[in-house]
Every structure is written in structure tokens, then in C-alpha cells.
Coordinates of N, CA, C and O in Angstrom, one line a residue:
M1 N 0.8 -1.2 0.0 CA 0.0 0.0 0.0 C 0.9 1.3 0.0 O 1.8 1.3 0.7
E2 N 0.7 2.2 -0.8 CA 1.4 3.4 -1.0 C 0.9 4.4 0.0 O -0.4 4.5 0.3
T3 N 1.7 5.2 0.7 CA 1.3 6.1 1.6 C 1.0 7.4 1.0 O 1.7 7.8 0.1
P4 N 0.0 8.1 1.5 CA -0.3 9.4 0.8 C 0.7 10.5 1.1 O 1.4 10.6 2.1
Q5 N 1.1 11.3 0.0 CA 2.1 12.3 0.2 C 1.4 13.6 0.8 O 0.4 14.0 0.3
L6 N 2.2 14.1 1.6 CA 1.7 15.4 2.2 C 2.2 16.5 1.3 O 3.4 16.6 1.0
Q7 N 1.4 17.5 1.1 CA 1.9 18.6 0.2 C 2.3 19.7 1.2 O 1.7 20.1 2.1
Q8 N 3.6 20.1 1.0 CA 4.2 21.2 1.8 C 4.5 22.4 0.9 O 5.2 22.1 0.0
D9 N 4.2 23.5 1.3 CA 4.5 24.7 0.6 C 5.9 25.2 1.0 O 6.2 25.0 2.1
S10 N 6.5 25.9 0.1 CA 7.9 26.3 0.4 C 7.8 27.6 1.3 O 6.7 28.2 1.4
A11 N 8.8 27.9 2.1 CA 8.8 29.0 3.0 C 8.6 30.3 2.2 O 7.9 31.3 2.8
A12 N 9.1 30.3 1.0 CA 8.9 31.5 0.2 C 7.5 31.8 -0.1 O 7.0 33.0 -0.1
W13 N 6.8 30.8 -0.5 CA 5.4 30.9 -0.9 C 4.7 31.4 0.3 O 3.8 32.2 0.3
R14 N 4.9 30.7 1.5 CA 4.2 31.2 2.8 C 4.4 32.5 3.0 O 3.4 33.3 3.5
F15 N 5.7 33.1 3.0 CA 6.0 34.3 3.2 C 5.3 35.3 2.2 O 4.7 36.4 2.7
F16 N 5.2 35.0 0.9 CA 4.4 35.8 -0.1 C 3.0 35.9 0.4 O 2.4 37.0 0.3
V17 N 2.4 34.8 0.6 CA 1.0 35.0 1.0 C 0.8 35.7 2.2 O -0.3 36.4 2.2
Q18 N 1.5 35.6 3.3 CA 1.3 36.5 4.4 C 1.5 37.8 4.2 O 0.6 38.7 4.6
V19 N 2.5 38.3 3.4 CA 2.9 39.5 3.1 C 1.7 40.3 2.3 O 1.2 41.3 2.5
A20 N 1.3 39.5 1.2 CA 0.1 39.9 0.4 C -1.0 40.1 1.2 O -1.8 41.2 1.0
F21 N -1.4 39.3 2.1 CA -2.6 39.4 3.0 C -2.4 40.6 3.9 O -3.2 41.5 4.0
L22 N -1.2 40.9 4.6 CA -1.2 42.1 5.3 C -1.1 43.3 4.6 O -1.7 44.3 5.0
I23 N -0.5 43.3 3.4 CA -0.6 44.5 2.5 C -2.0 45.0 2.1 O -2.4 46.0 2.2
S24 N -2.7 43.9 1.6 CA -4.1 44.1 1.3 C -5.0 44.6 2.4 O -5.7 45.5 2.3
L25 N -4.8 44.0 3.5 CA -5.5 44.4 4.7 C -5.3 45.8 5.2 O -6.1 46.6 5.4
G26 N -4.0 46.2 5.2 CA -3.5 47.5 5.5 C -3.9 48.5 4.6 O -4.4 49.6 5.1
L27 N -3.9 48.3 3.3 CA -4.3 49.3 2.4 C -5.8 49.5 2.4 O -6.1 50.6 2.2
M28 N -6.5 48.4 2.5 CA -8.0 48.5 2.5 C -8.3 49.3 3.8 O -9.2 50.2 3.8
S29 N -7.7 49.0 5.0 CA -7.9 49.8 6.2 C -7.6 51.2 6.0 O -8.3 52.1 6.4
L30 N -6.4 51.5 5.5 CA -6.1 52.9 5.2 C -7.1 53.6 4.4 O -7.5 54.8 4.6
G31 N -7.5 52.9 3.3 CA -8.5 53.4 2.3 C -9.9 53.8 3.0 O -10.4 54.8 2.9
I32 N -10.3 53.0 4.0 CA -11.5 53.2 4.7 C -11.2 54.4 5.6 O -12.1 55.3 5.8
W33 N -10.1 54.4 6.2 CA -9.9 55.5 7.2 C -9.7 56.8 6.5 O -10.1 58.0 7.2
E34 N -9.3 56.8 5.3 CA -9.0 58.3 4.6 C -10.3 58.6 3.8 O -10.2 59.7 3.2
L35 N -11.3 57.9 3.8 CA -12.7 58.4 3.2 C -13.1 59.5 3.8 O -13.0 59.8 5.0
P36 N -13.6 60.5 2.9 CA -14.0 61.7 3.5 C -15.6 61.6 4.0 O -16.4 62.2 3.5
V37 N -15.9 60.8 4.9 CA -17.1 60.6 5.6 C -17.1 60.5 7.0 O -16.0 60.7 7.6
N38 N -18.2 60.5 7.7 CA -18.3 60.5 9.1 C -17.6 59.3 9.7 O -17.4 58.2 9.1
L39 N -17.2 59.4 10.9 CA -16.5 58.3 11.7 C -17.4 57.1 11.8 O -16.9 55.9 11.6
W40 N -18.7 57.2 11.9 CA -19.6 56.0 12.0 C -19.7 55.3 10.6 O -19.9 54.0 10.7
I41 N -19.6 55.9 9.6 CA -19.6 55.2 8.3 C -18.3 54.5 8.2 O -18.2 53.4 7.6
R42 N -17.1 55.2 8.6 CA -16.0 54.4 8.6 C -15.9 53.1 9.4 O -15.4 52.1 9.1
G43 N -16.5 53.3 10.6 CA -16.6 52.1 11.6 C -17.5 51.1 10.9 O -17.2 49.8 11.0
F44 N -18.6 51.4 10.2 CA -19.3 50.4 9.6 C -18.6 49.6 8.4 O -18.7 48.4 8.4
L45 N -17.8 50.3 7.7 CA -17.0 49.8 6.6 C -16.0 48.9 7.2 O -15.6 47.9 6.8
G46 N -15.3 49.4 8.3 CA -14.3 48.6 9.0 C -14.8 47.2 9.5 O -14.2 46.3 9.4
M47 N -16.1 47.2 10.1 CA -16.7 46.0 10.6 C -17.0 45.1 9.5 O -16.8 43.9 9.5
G48 N -17.5 45.7 8.3 CA -17.7 44.9 7.1 C -16.4 44.3 6.6 O -16.4 43.0 6.3
L49 N -15.3 45.0 6.6 CA -14.0 44.4 6.2 C -13.6 43.2 7.1 O -13.1 42.2 6.8
F50 N -13.8 43.6 8.5 CA -13.3 42.5 9.6 C -14.2 41.2 9.3 O -13.6 40.1 9.4
F51 N -15.5 41.3 9.1 CA -16.3 40.2 9.0 C -16.1 39.4 7.7 O -16.1 38.3 7.5
T52 N -15.8 40.2 6.7 CA -15.4 39.7 5.4 C -14.1 38.8 5.5 O -14.0 37.6 5.0
V53 N -13.1 39.4 6.1 CA -11.9 38.7 6.3 C -12.0 37.5 7.2 O -11.6 36.4 7.0
S54 N -12.8 37.5 8.3 CA -12.9 36.5 9.3 C -13.7 35.3 8.6 O -13.4 34.1 8.8
S55 N -14.8 35.6 7.9 CA -15.5 34.6 7.2 C -14.8 34.0 6.1 O -14.9 32.8 5.8
T56 N -13.9 34.6 5.3 CA -13.0 34.1 4.3 C -12.0 33.2 5.1 O -11.8 32.0 4.6
I57 N -11.5 33.4 6.2 CA -10.5 32.6 6.9 C -11.4 31.2 7.2 O -10.8 30.0 7.2
V58 N -12.5 31.4 7.9 CA -13.3 30.2 8.4 C -13.7 29.4 7.2 O -13.5 28.1 7.2
L59 N -14.1 30.0 6.0 CA -14.4 29.3 4.9 C -13.3 28.4 4.4 O -13.4 27.2 4.1
T60 N -12.2 29.1 4.3 CA -11.0 28.2 3.7 C -10.5 27.1 4.7 O -10.1 26.1 4.3
K61 N -10.7 27.4 5.9 CA -10.4 26.2 7.0 C -11.3 25.2 6.7 O -11.0 24.0 6.8
T62 N -12.6 25.5 6.6 CA -13.6 24.5 6.5 C -13.5 23.6 5.2 O -13.5 22.5 5.2
M63 N -13.0 24.3 4.1 CA -12.9 23.7 2.8 C -11.7 22.8 3.1 O -11.7 21.5 2.5
R64 N -10.6 23.3 3.7 CA -9.5 22.4 3.9 C -9.8 21.2 4.7 O -9.3 20.1 4.3
D65 N -10.5 21.3 5.7 CA -10.9 20.2 6.6 C -11.6 19.1 5.8 O -11.5 18.0 5.9
E66 N -12.6 19.6 5.1 CA -13.4 18.8 4.1 C -12.5 17.9 3.2 O -12.7 16.8 3.1
H67 N -11.6 18.6 2.6 CA -10.7 18.0 1.7 C -9.8 16.9 2.4 O -9.7 15.8 1.8
E68 N -9.3 17.3 3.6 CA -8.4 16.3 4.3 C -9.4 15.1 4.8 O -8.8 14.1 4.7
A69 N -10.6 15.4 5.1 CA -11.5 14.3 5.5 C -11.6 13.3 4.3 O -11.7 12.1 4.4
Q70 N -11.9 13.9 3.2 CA -12.1 13.0 1.9 C -10.9 12.3 1.7 O -11.0 11.1 1.3
K71 N -9.6 12.9 1.8 CA -8.4 12.1 1.5 C -8.2 10.9 2.6 O -7.9 9.9 2.0
L72 N -8.6 11.2 3.7 CA -8.6 10.1 4.7 C -9.5 8.9 4.3 O -9.1 7.7 4.5
I73 N -10.7 9.3 4.0 CA -11.9 8.3 3.7 C -11.3 7.5 2.5 O -11.4 6.3 2.3
K74 N -10.8 8.2 1.3 CA -10.2 7.5 0.3 C -9.1 6.6 0.6 O -8.8 5.4 0.0
C75 N -8.2 7.1 1.5 CA -7.1 6.2 1.9 C -7.6 5.0 2.6 O -7.0 3.9 2.4
L76 N -8.5 5.1 3.5 CA -9.0 3.9 4.3 C -9.8 2.9 3.3 O -9.6 1.8 3.4
T77 N -10.5 3.5 2.4 CA -11.2 2.5 1.3 C -10.2 1.9 0.6 O -10.3 0.7 0.3
N78 N -9.0 2.5 0.1 CA -8.1 1.9 -0.6 C -7.5 0.8 0.2 O -7.0 -0.4 -0.2
A79 N -7.1 1.0 1.5 CA -6.6 0.1 2.4 C -7.4 -1.2 2.5 O -7.0 -2.3 2.5
K80 N -8.6 -1.0 2.7 CA -9.6 -2.1 2.8 C -9.7 -2.9 1.6 O -9.7 -4.1 1.5
T81 N -9.6 -2.3 0.5 CA -9.7 -2.9 -0.8 C -8.5 -3.8 -1.1 O -8.6 -4.9 -1.5
E82 N -7.4 -3.3 -0.7 CA -6.0 -3.9 -0.9 C -6.0 -5.2 0.0 O -5.5 -6.2 -0.4
K83 N -6.6 -4.9 1.2 CA -6.5 -6.0 2.2 C -7.5 -7.1 1.7 O -7.1 -8.3 1.8
M84 N -8.6 -6.8 1.2 CA -9.5 -7.8 0.7 C -9.0 -8.5 -0.6 O -9.0 -9.7 -0.7
L85 N -8.3 -7.9 -1.5 CA -7.6 -8.6 -2.5 C -6.5 -9.4 -2.1 O -6.2 -10.5 -2.7
H86 N -5.9 -9.0 -1.1 CA -4.7 -9.7 -0.6 C -5.2 -11.1 0.1 O -4.6 -12.1 0.0
D87 N -6.2 -10.8 0.9 CA -6.9 -12.0 1.5 C -7.4 -13.1 0.6 O -7.4 -14.4 0.8
Y88 N -8.0 -12.7 -0.6 CA -8.6 -13.7 -1.6 C -7.5 -14.0 -2.7 O -8.0 -14.5 -3.6
E89 N -6.2 -13.6 -2.6 CA -5.4 -13.9 -3.6 C -5.0 -15.4 -3.5 O -5.1 -16.1 -2.4
I90 N -5.0 -15.8 -4.8 CA -4.9 -17.5 -5.0 C -3.4 -17.7 -4.7 O -2.5 -17.0 -5.3
K91 N -3.2 -18.7 -3.8 CA -1.8 -19.1 -3.4 C -1.5 -20.3 -4.2 O -2.3 -21.3 -4.2
P92 N -0.3 -20.3 -4.8 CA 0.0 -21.5 -5.5 C 0.5 -22.7 -4.6 O 0.9 -22.6 -3.5

């Protein structure tokens, strides 16, 4: 039975993703702060930004967990199939 390979991202890719996230969050926050509107409108937009970011993070974690669960189920199914084939193998 072959073991499933774990995908590992490079350190450079993780750094790029984190920096891109921080830049986009920072620039969006700065853009909201610099809007020529009342403070309560800026607060409303800031809350919208916060909830959008937090729901995106939760969505990606949920999708990753679902994907990992499906990989585990497929791995177990393959192991059971290989065991059944091995048990019923014709011995000379």
C-alpha cells in the first residue's frame, strides 16, 4: 500500500501569501480611514472588512478540513480494498 504524500508549501510561498494578506488588509484599512465621510460610516465599513476577512478565513479552513477528511476516507477505502484483494489472492 502506498502512503499518501503530504503537500508542503515552500517558505517563500508562505512568506509571499502572508505579506500579500497584510498589505491588502493594511491598504484597505487605510482606504477606509481616509474616506471623506463621518466616523460612524468608517466604523461600519471597517466592521464589514473585519467580517469579510474572518468569514473568508473560516471558509478556507472548513474547505481544507473537508478536503483532508475526503483524503482520509479514500485512503481507508483503498487500504480495505487492498486487504480484501490480498486475503482472496490465490496461493500456488
